[in-house]
Coordinates of C-alpha atoms in Angstrom, one line a residue:
Chain A
M1 CA -5.4 -34.1 -24.4
A2 CA -5.9 -31.0 -26.7
R3 CA -8.6 -30.8 -24.9
L4 CA -7.5 -31.3 -21.2
L5 CA -4.8 -28.3 -22.6
L6 CA -7.5 -26.2 -23.5
R7 CA -9.5 -26.7 -20.1
R8 CA -6.5 -25.9 -18.3
A9 CA -5.8 -22.6 -20.5
I10 CA -9.1 -21.4 -20.0
H11 CA -8.7 -21.9 -15.9
G12 CA -5.4 -20.3 -16.1
A13 CA -7.0 -17.2 -17.9
L14 CA -9.9 -16.8 -15.7
I15 CA -7.7 -16.9 -12.7
I16 CA -5.5 -14.3 -14.3
W17 CA -8.4 -12.2 -14.7
L18 CA -9.3 -12.7 -10.9
V19 CA -5.7 -12.0 -9.8
A20 CA -6.2 -8.4 -12.4
T21 CA -9.5 -7.5 -10.7
A22 CA -8.4 -8.3 -6.6
T23 CA -5.0 -5.9 -7.8
F24 CA -7.4 -3.2 -9.0
F25 CA -9.3 -3.0 -5.9
L26 CA -6.4 -3.7 -3.9
L27 CA -5.2 0.0 -5.4
H28 CA -8.3 2.0 -5.1
L29 CA -9.6 0.6 -1.8
A30 CA -6.2 1.9 -0.5
P31 CA -5.9 5.0 1.1
G32 CA -3.7 7.5 -1.0
D33 CA -3.5 8.0 -4.9
P34 CA -3.1 4.9 -6.5
I35 CA -1.0 6.3 -9.2
A36 CA 2.0 7.6 -6.9
A37 CA 2.5 8.4 -3.2
S38 CA 4.3 11.7 -3.9
L39 CA 0.8 13.0 -5.2
D40 CA -0.6 12.8 -1.3
S41 CA 2.1 15.2 -0.2
P42 CA 0.4 18.5 0.9
L43 CA 3.4 20.2 -0.7
T44 CA 2.2 19.1 -3.7
P45 CA -0.2 21.7 -5.4
P46 CA -3.9 21.0 -6.1
V47 CA -3.4 21.8 -10.1
V48 CA -0.8 19.0 -10.4
R49 CA -2.8 16.5 -8.8
T50 CA -5.8 17.2 -11.0
H51 CA -3.8 17.3 -13.9
Y52 CA -2.2 13.7 -13.3
R53 CA -5.8 12.5 -12.0
H54 CA -7.0 13.6 -15.3
E55 CA -4.5 11.9 -17.5
Y56 CA -4.7 8.8 -15.7
G57 CA -8.2 8.7 -15.8
L58 CA -8.9 8.7 -12.0
D59 CA -11.6 11.0 -12.2
Q60 CA -13.8 8.7 -14.3
P61 CA -16.3 6.5 -12.8
L62 CA -14.8 3.4 -11.4
S63 CA -16.6 1.0 -13.7
V64 CA -14.8 2.7 -16.8
Q65 CA -11.5 2.7 -14.8
Y66 CA -11.8 -1.1 -14.4
G67 CA -12.3 -1.7 -18.0
R68 CA -9.3 0.5 -18.9
W69 CA -7.6 -1.6 -16.1
L70 CA -8.6 -4.8 -17.8
V71 CA -7.3 -3.6 -21.2
M72 CA -4.1 -2.3 -19.8
M73 CA -3.5 -5.8 -18.3
A74 CA -4.0 -7.2 -21.4
H75 CA -1.5 -5.2 -23.3
G76 CA 1.0 -6.0 -20.7
D77 CA 0.8 -2.3 -19.7
F78 CA 0.9 -1.8 -16.0
G79 CA 1.0 2.2 -15.5
F80 CA 3.7 4.6 -14.7
S81 CA 6.6 4.4 -12.3
F82 CA 7.2 7.7 -10.8
P83 CA 10.0 6.9 -8.7
H84 CA 11.8 5.3 -11.9
R85 CA 10.4 8.1 -14.6
R86 CA 9.7 5.2 -17.2
P87 CA 6.9 2.7 -17.6
V88 CA 6.7 0.2 -15.2
S89 CA 6.5 -2.7 -17.8
S90 CA 10.1 -1.2 -19.1
V91 CA 11.6 -1.3 -15.6
I92 CA 10.2 -4.9 -15.0
A93 CA 11.3 -5.7 -18.7
S94 CA 15.0 -5.1 -17.7
A95 CA 14.7 -7.2 -14.3
L96 CA 12.6 -10.3 -15.2
P97 CA 15.8 -11.8 -16.9
N98 CA 17.9 -11.7 -14.1
T99 CA 15.1 -13.0 -11.8
L100 CA 14.4 -15.7 -14.4
L101 CA 17.9 -16.9 -14.7
L102 CA 18.4 -16.9 -11.1
M103 CA 15.1 -18.9 -10.5
G104 CA 16.3 -21.4 -13.4
V105 CA 19.5 -21.9 -12.2
A106 CA 17.9 -22.4 -8.6
L107 CA 15.4 -24.7 -10.0
L108 CA 17.7 -27.2 -11.6
L109 CA 20.0 -27.2 -8.8
S110 CA 17.4 -27.9 -6.5
F111 CA 15.8 -30.8 -8.4
V112 CA 18.9 -32.3 -9.3
A113 CA 19.9 -32.5 -5.4
G114 CA 16.4 -33.2 -4.4
I115 CA 16.1 -36.3 -6.3
A116 CA 19.6 -37.5 -5.6
L117 CA 19.2 -36.8 -1.7
G118 CA 15.6 -38.5 -1.8
L119 CA 16.8 -41.5 -3.7
I120 CA 19.9 -41.9 -1.1
Q121 CA 17.4 -41.4 1.9
A122 CA 15.2 -44.0 0.6
R123 CA 17.8 -46.6 -0.3
H124 CA 19.0 -46.3 3.0
R125 CA 15.5 -46.3 4.7
G126 CA 15.3 -46.6 8.5
R127 CA 19.0 -46.2 8.7
P128 CA 21.2 -43.5 10.3
L129 CA 21.8 -42.0 6.8
D130 CA 18.7 -41.4 6.2
W131 CA 17.5 -40.0 9.6
G132 CA 20.5 -37.6 9.5
L133 CA 19.9 -36.6 6.1
G134 CA 16.0 -36.2 7.0
L135 CA 16.9 -34.1 10.0
G136 CA 19.5 -32.3 7.7
S137 CA 16.7 -31.3 5.3
L138 CA 14.2 -30.3 7.7
F139 CA 16.6 -27.9 9.2
F140 CA 17.2 -26.2 6.0
Y141 CA 13.3 -26.3 5.5
S142 CA 12.9 -25.0 8.7
M143 CA 15.0 -22.0 7.7
P144 CA 13.4 -18.4 6.5
D145 CA 15.5 -17.8 3.3
F146 CA 16.7 -14.2 3.9
W147 CA 18.4 -15.5 7.1
L148 CA 20.0 -18.4 5.1
A149 CA 21.0 -16.0 2.7
L150 CA 22.6 -13.7 5.2
M151 CA 24.5 -16.6 7.0
L152 CA 25.9 -17.7 3.7
L153 CA 27.0 -14.5 3.0
F154 CA 28.5 -13.8 6.1
L155 CA 30.4 -17.1 6.1
F156 CA 31.7 -17.2 2.3
A157 CA 31.8 -13.6 1.6
F158 CA 33.2 -12.0 4.5
V159 CA 34.8 -14.9 6.8
W160 CA 36.1 -16.8 4.1
H161 CA 36.2 -14.9 1.1
V162 CA 35.4 -17.6 -1.5
F163 CA 32.4 -15.7 -3.1
P164 CA 31.6 -12.1 -4.2
V165 CA 29.3 -10.1 -1.4
T166 CA 26.6 -8.8 -4.0
G167 CA 25.5 -7.9 -7.5
M168 CA 25.6 -9.8 -10.8
F169 CA 29.3 -8.9 -11.9
D170 CA 32.5 -7.3 -10.6
P171 CA 31.8 -3.6 -10.7
V172 CA 35.2 -2.5 -11.0
M173 CA 36.9 -4.9 -13.6
Y174 CA 33.9 -6.3 -15.6
P175 CA 34.1 -3.7 -18.2
Y176 CA 38.3 -4.9 -19.1
Y177 CA 37.1 -8.5 -19.0
G178 CA 37.2 -11.1 -22.3
F179 CA 34.2 -12.9 -23.2
W180 CA 34.9 -16.0 -21.1
Q181 CA 36.2 -14.1 -17.9
R182 CA 32.6 -12.0 -18.1
V183 CA 30.8 -15.6 -18.4
G184 CA 33.1 -16.8 -15.6
D185 CA 32.3 -13.7 -13.5
R186 CA 28.8 -13.6 -13.5
L187 CA 28.3 -17.5 -12.6
W188 CA 30.9 -16.8 -9.6
H189 CA 28.3 -14.2 -8.5
L190 CA 25.3 -16.7 -9.5
V191 CA 26.9 -19.2 -6.7
L192 CA 25.7 -17.9 -3.4
P193 CA 22.1 -16.3 -4.3
A194 CA 21.1 -19.9 -6.5
C195 CA 22.5 -22.2 -4.1
T196 CA 20.4 -20.3 -0.9
L197 CA 17.2 -20.9 -2.9
A198 CA 18.2 -24.3 -4.2
L199 CA 18.9 -25.7 -0.5
L200 CA 15.8 -24.1 0.5
S201 CA 13.5 -26.1 -2.0
A202 CA 15.9 -29.2 -2.5
A203 CA 14.8 -29.9 1.2
A204 CA 11.3 -29.9 0.4
I205 CA 11.7 -31.8 -2.7
A206 CA 13.8 -34.5 -1.0
R207 CA 11.3 -34.7 1.5
F208 CA 8.5 -35.3 -1.1
Q209 CA 10.7 -37.7 -3.5
R210 CA 11.8 -39.9 -0.4
A211 CA 8.1 -40.4 0.2
A212 CA 7.0 -41.1 -3.3
L213 CA 10.2 -43.5 -3.9
L214 CA 9.3 -45.5 -0.7
D215 CA 5.6 -45.8 -2.1
V216 CA 6.9 -47.3 -5.3
A217 CA 9.4 -49.6 -3.1
G218 CA 6.4 -51.4 -1.9
E219 CA 4.9 -52.4 -5.3
D220 CA 4.8 -55.8 -6.6
F221 CA 6.7 -55.2 -10.0
V222 CA 9.8 -53.9 -7.6
L223 CA 9.6 -57.4 -5.9
T224 CA 9.5 -59.2 -9.5
A225 CA 12.7 -57.2 -10.5
R226 CA 14.2 -58.5 -7.4
A227 CA 13.6 -62.0 -8.0
K228 CA 14.8 -62.0 -11.2
G229 CA 18.1 -61.1 -10.2
V230 CA 18.1 -57.4 -10.9
S231 CA 20.8 -55.5 -9.1
E232 CA 19.8 -53.3 -6.3
R233 CA 21.2 -50.3 -8.2
G234 CA 19.1 -51.6 -11.0
V235 CA 15.9 -51.9 -9.0
W236 CA 16.3 -48.5 -7.6
L237 CA 17.2 -46.7 -10.7
H238 CA 15.3 -48.4 -13.5
H239 CA 12.3 -49.6 -11.4
V240 CA 11.6 -47.6 -8.6
L241 CA 12.9 -43.9 -9.6
R242 CA 11.6 -44.3 -12.6
N243 CA 8.0 -44.6 -11.7
A244 CA 8.7 -42.3 -8.6
L245 CA 9.4 -39.3 -10.8
L246 CA 5.9 -38.6 -12.1
P247 CA 4.7 -36.8 -8.5
V248 CA 7.7 -34.6 -9.0
I249 CA 6.8 -33.1 -11.8
T250 CA 3.6 -31.4 -9.9
L251 CA 6.2 -30.5 -7.4
F252 CA 7.6 -28.2 -10.3
G253 CA 4.7 -26.3 -10.4
L254 CA 4.2 -25.9 -6.5
A255 CA 8.0 -24.9 -6.3
L256 CA 7.6 -21.9 -8.7
P257 CA 5.3 -19.4 -5.9
V258 CA 8.0 -20.5 -3.2
L259 CA 10.8 -19.7 -5.4
L260 CA 9.2 -16.6 -6.5
G261 CA 8.6 -15.6 -3.1
G262 CA 12.3 -16.5 -2.1
S263 CA 13.8 -14.9 -4.4
V264 CA 12.4 -11.5 -3.0
F265 CA 14.8 -12.0 -0.1
V266 CA 17.5 -13.6 -1.6
E267 CA 17.9 -10.8 -4.3
K268 CA 17.7 -7.9 -1.5
V269 CA 20.3 -10.0 0.6
F270 CA 22.8 -10.0 -2.6
S271 CA 21.6 -6.9 -4.2
W272 CA 20.7 -9.4 -7.2
P273 CA 18.9 -6.8 -9.8
G274 CA 15.7 -8.7 -10.4
M275 CA 11.8 -8.8 -9.8
G276 CA 12.6 -9.2 -5.9
L277 CA 14.8 -6.4 -5.3
L278 CA 12.5 -4.1 -7.4
T279 CA 9.4 -5.1 -5.1
V280 CA 11.7 -4.8 -2.4
E281 CA 12.7 -1.1 -3.3
A282 CA 9.2 -0.4 -4.5
I283 CA 8.0 -0.6 -0.5
G284 CA 10.5 2.3 0.4
T285 CA 9.5 4.3 -2.6
R286 CA 5.6 3.8 -2.1
D287 CA 5.5 2.6 -6.1
Y288 CA 2.1 1.2 -6.0
P289 CA 2.0 0.3 -9.9
L290 CA 5.3 -1.9 -9.2
L291 CA 4.0 -3.4 -6.3
C292 CA 0.6 -4.5 -8.1
A293 CA 2.4 -5.4 -11.6
A294 CA 4.9 -7.4 -9.6
V295 CA 1.9 -9.7 -8.0
V296 CA 0.2 -10.0 -11.3
I297 CA 3.4 -11.2 -13.3
A298 CA 4.4 -13.3 -10.2
S299 CA 1.0 -14.9 -10.7
V300 CA 1.2 -15.1 -14.4
L301 CA 4.3 -17.1 -13.7
V302 CA 2.8 -19.1 -11.2
I303 CA -0.1 -20.6 -13.4
G304 CA 2.1 -20.5 -16.5
G305 CA 4.3 -22.9 -14.4
S306 CA 1.7 -25.3 -13.4
F307 CA 0.3 -25.0 -17.0
V308 CA 3.3 -26.6 -18.1
A309 CA 3.7 -29.0 -15.2
D310 CA 0.4 -30.0 -16.0
A311 CA 1.2 -30.7 -20.0
L312 CA 4.4 -32.4 -19.0
Y313 CA 2.4 -34.6 -17.0
A314 CA -0.2 -35.4 -19.2
V315 CA 2.6 -36.2 -22.0
V316 CA 4.4 -38.5 -19.3
D317 CA 1.5 -40.3 -17.8
P318 CA -0.9 -41.9 -20.3
R319 CA -3.7 -42.3 -17.5
V320 CA -4.1 -38.7 -17.6
R321 CA -4.4 -38.6 -21.2
L322 CA -7.3 -40.9 -21.3
E323 CA -9.2 -39.0 -18.8
Chain B
M1 CA 17.0 -12.4 35.7
H2 CA 19.8 -14.4 34.6
P3 CA 19.6 -16.4 31.8
L4 CA 20.1 -19.7 33.7
V5 CA 16.3 -19.3 35.0
W6 CA 15.6 -19.6 31.6
I7 CA 17.4 -22.7 31.1
A8 CA 16.0 -24.0 34.5
A9 CA 12.4 -23.3 33.0
A10 CA 13.4 -25.6 29.8
V11 CA 14.6 -28.2 31.6
L12 CA 11.7 -28.1 34.6
T13 CA 9.1 -28.4 31.1
T14 CA 11.1 -31.4 29.6
L15 CA 11.0 -32.9 32.6
A16 CA 7.3 -32.4 33.0
C17 CA 6.7 -33.6 29.3
G18 CA 8.6 -36.8 30.2
A19 CA 6.4 -37.4 33.2
I20 CA 3.0 -36.8 31.4
A21 CA 4.1 -39.3 28.6
R22 CA 5.1 -41.9 31.3
A23 CA 1.5 -41.6 32.9
G24 CA 0.2 -42.4 29.8
D25 CA -0.1 -46.1 28.9
G26 CA -1.8 -48.6 26.5
D27 CA -2.1 -49.6 22.8
S28 CA -6.0 -49.5 23.6
G29 CA -8.5 -47.0 24.3
S30 CA -9.8 -44.0 22.5
P31 CA -8.4 -43.0 19.3
W32 CA -7.0 -40.0 20.8
R33 CA -5.5 -42.1 23.5
I34 CA -3.7 -44.3 20.8
A35 CA -2.5 -41.2 19.0
L36 CA -0.9 -39.8 22.3
T37 CA 1.0 -43.1 22.6
R38 CA 2.4 -43.2 19.4
L39 CA 3.4 -39.3 19.5
R40 CA 5.2 -40.1 22.9
D41 CA 6.9 -42.9 21.2
N42 CA 8.1 -40.9 18.3
H43 CA 11.1 -39.4 20.1
A44 CA 11.8 -36.4 17.3
A45 CA 8.3 -35.5 17.2
F46 CA 8.3 -35.8 21.3
A47 CA 11.3 -33.5 21.7
A48 CA 10.0 -30.9 19.4
L49 CA 6.5 -31.1 21.6
C50 CA 8.9 -30.4 24.5
V51 CA 10.6 -27.4 23.0
I52 CA 7.5 -26.2 22.0
V53 CA 6.2 -26.0 25.5
A54 CA 9.4 -24.5 26.7
L55 CA 9.3 -21.7 24.0
L56 CA 5.9 -20.7 25.1
I57 CA 6.5 -20.9 28.6
V58 CA 9.7 -18.7 28.1
A59 CA 7.7 -16.3 25.9
A60 CA 4.9 -15.9 28.7
L61 CA 7.7 -15.4 31.1
A62 CA 9.9 -13.2 29.2
P63 CA 9.3 -10.0 31.7
W64 CA 10.6 -12.0 34.5
L65 CA 13.3 -13.8 32.5
A66 CA 14.8 -11.1 30.5
P67 CA 17.7 -9.7 32.5
Y68 CA 17.5 -6.2 30.7
S69 CA 14.4 -4.1 29.1
P70 CA 14.0 -4.7 25.3
I71 CA 13.8 -1.3 24.3
A72 CA 15.6 0.8 26.9
Q73 CA 18.9 2.1 25.2
P74 CA 21.3 2.3 28.3
D75 CA 24.3 3.6 26.5
I76 CA 24.2 4.1 23.0
V77 CA 28.0 5.0 23.0
R78 CA 29.8 2.9 25.1
L79 CA 27.0 -0.3 25.5
K80 CA 26.6 -0.4 21.4
N81 CA 27.7 -3.1 19.4
L82 CA 29.1 -5.1 22.0
P83 CA 30.1 -9.1 21.0
P84 CA 28.2 -11.7 23.2
S85 CA 29.8 -11.9 26.5
L86 CA 28.7 -13.2 30.0
A87 CA 26.7 -10.0 30.8
H88 CA 25.0 -10.0 27.3
P89 CA 25.0 -13.5 25.9
F90 CA 23.7 -12.8 22.4
G91 CA 25.4 -9.3 22.5
T92 CA 24.0 -5.9 22.3
D93 CA 22.9 -4.0 18.9
F94 CA 23.1 -0.7 17.5
A95 CA 21.2 1.3 19.9
S96 CA 23.1 -0.6 23.1
R97 CA 19.7 -3.0 23.4
D98 CA 20.8 -6.4 24.9
V99 CA 19.7 -9.0 21.9
F100 CA 19.0 -11.7 24.3
S101 CA 16.4 -10.0 26.0
R102 CA 15.0 -8.7 22.7
A103 CA 14.9 -12.0 21.8
L104 CA 12.8 -13.5 24.6
Y105 CA 10.4 -10.5 24.1
G106 CA 10.5 -11.1 20.3
A107 CA 9.2 -14.8 21.0
R108 CA 6.3 -13.4 22.7
V109 CA 5.6 -11.3 19.5
S110 CA 6.5 -13.8 17.3
L111 CA 4.6 -16.8 18.6
S112 CA 1.4 -14.9 19.4
V113 CA 1.4 -13.5 16.1
A114 CA 1.8 -17.0 14.5
L115 CA -0.7 -18.6 16.8
L116 CA -3.3 -16.1 16.4
A117 CA -2.9 -16.0 12.6
I118 CA -3.3 -19.7 12.4
V119 CA -6.6 -19.7 14.7
V120 CA -8.0 -17.5 12.0
S121 CA -6.6 -19.5 8.9
A122 CA -7.9 -22.9 10.8
S123 CA -11.3 -21.5 11.1
V124 CA -11.9 -19.7 7.8
G125 CA -10.4 -22.9 6.2
T126 CA -12.5 -25.4 8.0
A127 CA -15.4 -23.6 7.6
Y128 CA -15.1 -23.0 3.8
G129 CA -13.7 -26.1 3.0
A130 CA -16.8 -27.9 5.1
I131 CA -19.4 -26.1 2.9
A132 CA -18.0 -26.7 0.0
G133 CA -17.3 -30.6 0.3
Y134 CA -20.6 -31.0 1.9
V135 CA -22.9 -28.9 -0.5
G136 CA -20.8 -30.1 -3.5
G137 CA -21.8 -29.6 -7.2
R138 CA -21.3 -26.4 -9.1
I139 CA -21.0 -24.5 -5.5
D140 CA -18.3 -26.7 -4.6
T141 CA -16.5 -26.5 -8.0
L142 CA -16.8 -22.5 -7.9
M143 CA -15.2 -22.5 -4.4
M144 CA -12.3 -24.4 -5.6
R145 CA -11.6 -22.2 -8.6
L146 CA -11.3 -19.5 -6.3
I147 CA -8.8 -21.4 -3.7
D148 CA -7.1 -22.2 -7.3
A149 CA -6.7 -18.4 -7.7
G150 CA -5.5 -17.7 -4.3
L151 CA -2.9 -20.5 -4.4
S152 CA -1.4 -18.8 -7.6
V153 CA -0.2 -15.6 -6.1
P154 CA 2.6 -15.9 -4.2
R155 CA 1.6 -15.0 -0.9
I156 CA 4.7 -13.0 0.5
L157 CA 4.2 -10.8 -2.6
L158 CA 0.5 -10.1 -2.1
L159 CA 1.1 -9.2 1.5
I160 CA 4.0 -7.0 0.7
A161 CA 1.8 -5.0 -1.4
V162 CA -0.9 -4.9 1.1
L163 CA 1.2 -3.8 3.8
A164 CA 2.9 -1.4 1.6
L165 CA -0.2 0.3 0.4
W166 CA -1.9 0.6 4.1
A167 CA 1.5 1.0 5.9
P168 CA 1.7 1.3 8.5
V169 CA -0.5 -1.4 9.6
P170 CA -1.2 -2.1 13.2
L171 CA -0.4 -5.8 14.7
P172 CA -4.3 -7.0 14.9
V173 CA -4.5 -6.2 11.4
L174 CA -1.4 -8.0 10.4
V175 CA -2.4 -11.0 12.3
L176 CA -5.7 -10.9 10.0
L177 CA -3.9 -10.7 7.0
L178 CA -1.6 -13.4 8.0
G179 CA -4.7 -15.6 8.5
L180 CA -6.6 -14.4 5.9
T181 CA -3.9 -15.5 3.3
G182 CA -3.0 -18.9 4.7
W183 CA -6.3 -21.0 5.0
F184 CA -6.6 -22.3 1.3
G185 CA -4.5 -25.5 2.2
V186 CA -6.6 -26.1 5.4
S187 CA -9.7 -25.6 3.5
R188 CA -8.3 -28.4 0.6
V189 CA -8.1 -30.9 3.3
V190 CA -10.9 -30.4 5.1
R191 CA -13.2 -30.2 1.7
A192 CA -11.4 -33.9 0.7
Q193 CA -11.8 -35.3 4.4
V194 CA -15.9 -34.0 4.1
L195 CA -16.1 -35.5 0.5
S196 CA -15.1 -38.8 1.5
L197 CA -17.1 -38.8 5.0
R198 CA -20.3 -37.5 3.0
E199 CA -21.0 -40.9 1.7
R200 CA -20.1 -43.0 4.8
D201 CA -22.5 -45.1 6.5
M202 CA -23.0 -43.1 9.6
V203 CA -23.9 -39.9 8.1
V204 CA -26.7 -42.2 5.8
A205 CA -27.6 -43.4 9.2
A206 CA -27.9 -40.0 11.1
R207 CA -29.7 -38.8 7.7
A208 CA -32.2 -41.8 7.7
L209 CA -32.6 -41.2 11.4
G210 CA -33.8 -37.6 10.8
A211 CA -30.6 -35.2 11.7
S212 CA -30.5 -31.9 10.0
D213 CA -27.7 -30.8 7.9
R214 CA -26.2 -29.0 10.7
E215 CA -26.4 -31.5 13.0
I216 CA -24.7 -33.9 10.6
L217 CA -21.8 -31.4 9.9
W218 CA -21.5 -30.5 13.6
R219 CA -21.7 -33.6 15.1
H220 CA -20.3 -36.4 12.7
I221 CA -18.4 -34.5 9.9
L222 CA -16.2 -32.2 12.0
P223 CA -15.0 -34.0 14.8
N224 CA -13.7 -37.0 12.2
V225 CA -12.0 -33.8 10.0
L226 CA -10.6 -33.0 13.0
S227 CA -7.0 -34.7 12.9
P228 CA -5.9 -33.3 9.3
V229 CA -6.5 -29.6 10.9
I230 CA -4.5 -30.6 13.5
V231 CA -2.0 -31.5 11.4
S232 CA -2.1 -28.8 9.1
I233 CA -2.4 -26.2 12.3
T234 CA 0.8 -27.4 13.4
L235 CA 2.6 -27.0 10.0
G236 CA 0.9 -24.1 9.2
I237 CA 2.2 -22.2 12.5
A238 CA 6.1 -23.4 11.3
N239 CA 4.8 -21.5 7.9
V240 CA 3.4 -18.3 9.5
L241 CA 6.2 -17.9 11.6
I242 CA 8.5 -17.8 8.6
V243 CA 6.6 -15.5 6.7
E244 CA 6.0 -13.1 9.7
A245 CA 9.6 -13.0 10.2
G246 CA 10.0 -12.3 6.4
L247 CA 7.7 -9.6 6.3
S248 CA 9.4 -7.8 9.5
Y249 CA 12.7 -8.4 8.0
L250 CA 11.3 -6.1 5.0
G251 CA 10.2 -3.5 7.6
V252 CA 6.4 -3.9 6.8
G253 CA 5.5 -6.5 9.5
V254 CA 5.8 -5.8 13.2
R255 CA 7.3 -2.5 13.4
P256 CA 10.2 -1.3 15.9
P257 CA 10.7 -0.7 18.7
S258 CA 8.6 -3.9 19.0
A259 CA 10.9 -6.6 19.0
S260 CA 9.7 -9.7 16.4
W261 CA 12.6 -12.1 15.2
G262 CA 12.6 -11.0 11.9
N263 CA 13.2 -6.9 12.6
M264 CA 15.9 -8.1 14.8
I265 CA 17.6 -9.9 12.1
L266 CA 16.7 -6.7 9.9
D267 CA 18.9 -4.7 12.4
G268 CA 22.2 -6.7 11.9
A269 CA 21.4 -7.2 8.2
D270 CA 23.6 -4.2 7.1
E271 CA 26.1 -5.2 9.3
I272 CA 26.5 -8.5 8.8
A273 CA 30.3 -8.5 8.1
S274 CA 31.6 -7.2 11.6
L275 CA 28.4 -7.4 13.9
W276 CA 27.4 -11.2 13.1
W277 CA 25.4 -11.5 16.6
I278 CA 22.8 -9.1 16.0
S279 CA 20.8 -11.3 13.2
T280 CA 22.3 -14.6 14.1
F281 CA 20.6 -15.3 17.4
P282 CA 17.0 -14.1 16.3
G283 CA 17.7 -16.3 13.4
L284 CA 18.6 -19.4 15.3
A285 CA 15.5 -18.9 17.5
I286 CA 13.3 -19.0 14.1
V287 CA 14.8 -22.0 12.8
V288 CA 14.4 -24.1 16.3
T289 CA 11.0 -23.1 16.6
V290 CA 10.2 -23.4 12.9
M291 CA 11.9 -27.0 12.9
A292 CA 10.1 -28.1 16.2
F293 CA 6.6 -27.3 14.7
N294 CA 7.5 -29.1 11.4
L295 CA 9.0 -31.8 13.2
L296 CA 5.7 -32.3 15.8
G297 CA 3.5 -31.8 12.5
D298 CA 5.2 -34.8 10.6
G299 CA 4.7 -36.8 13.9
L300 CA 1.3 -35.8 14.7
R301 CA 0.4 -36.9 11.0
D302 CA 1.8 -40.3 11.7
A303 CA 0.4 -41.0 15.3
L304 CA -3.4 -39.6 14.0
D305 CA -3.5 -41.5 10.5
P306 CA -5.9 -44.5 11.5
R307 CA -4.6 -46.7 8.5
Q308 CA -1.3 -47.4 10.7
V309 CA -2.7 -50.0 13.0
D310 CA 0.4 -50.7 14.9
G311 CA 2.3 -47.6 16.3

């Protein structure tokens, strides 16, 4: 198993290297200055431009720059963000926890809801309930994330005034709250964005889980369990569900890129101060180093996530360990 | 022209689809015919197919169906931000443009971008997957590693970065970029299929008869790869529609004044509290279209699966 994990880790490292290389060429092939769009302006004096180009090593040969880029990436240094007037890594360090919180909650919610929905559908296979839930989850699965976010915002925040409009906490009252009130306020602000993300991936997970459950439900040991007189509930929970949970672990790895992409839109709609909102703002301010850092970091998260999923799979499924 | 014409067109298309479906008959015949019969018997998928055909017709006829021009701003003082009414079924936006007309033209842009992008994805993906699967060995491993790398970069973030760095990107380049970032799934499916076909008796027989690699690929392997490719194309269109809408919503995809469903949602996003109709209707158009392609894709997967003996 250690060998398996080591092999996976080496693959992961190779992929990160490929992504870092690709972003390097992306930055350098694109028109304009790779450090900051503001330097492209004809109003910028040539002296300033040469100064910055020298300071960031842009006057050196491409191979030297590429080497420096890789060293920088390895140290978690993504260059300087001119619009923020801080290193990109510090800008991201303040936003990443917010995104991870949002994604973590959404991931948990979507797996619980998705597995439960899949189980209900599989138990009622072919009946109206299965059909209705299937169509319902396809409906959410077919929605653009930002549109769902906008609609939930419109209905729950503006029409019914149930949840707050945007942000992570109440901008006025927050400093006056006690500890538990603060926690409550934050959770209250988390509901809509997390549910938007969770609804979309729960729909995908439910579709997958239903198929996995029905695969297992046809196995001989399920028939044996029924023949032994195990209750219908016991058959589904202890025999079918337990065996159909394995493939869902793979989904964990696959759900990450979807959630990361979705968080860009959800954070924009709800003004959630995370990586996604930073990325969207970086389009407007043409903050190229930040955009590239977002691509690299998101890829690292995805690779890390699928590594964890592989490791979990190996722990849970003895057949993988024997390979 | 009045929106009623659009409804009439949709009804007519649906009737036409029904007529075609009734004409086909049989549990026997060629595999394609069996698949068609199965698809017909799958009500959800068949309804989805009708919706798609109707949408295509509407998109094609947009200039004749739209009651107003999609970009004209007749009176930006008195006609702006009107709620839905008989004259403007979907209301008007901040520039007094008719949202219904823009949605019709948006169907043109969004559907054609998605369809063209998927052509790029499907061709690149099929070629890549077929070569990897057929050649095999080290080259196959290397090619698949590259796919893994491609799949671990979140597509939307990569596209945002590329589109922002090269802004403003013309529409054909947008199509190309969408196509070139969406073929990984197709190539995996094709490779898996080719790997299993390569060892089949018919291919061994063809080789024994002296067929060249090219002949075997073109005449024996690719036709058998077609059905999973058709399924992933259908599901891929649904995906590209959402990605394009997202990029246009962020302002880096289809640019104004051209209407795409995504940038129409952007037009109303800041005023969602009071002017809900501007964002709601184009969003509904996306949901209906994407859902139709997803349902059709699921239906095609079931219909084209040769392992299912009786439909």
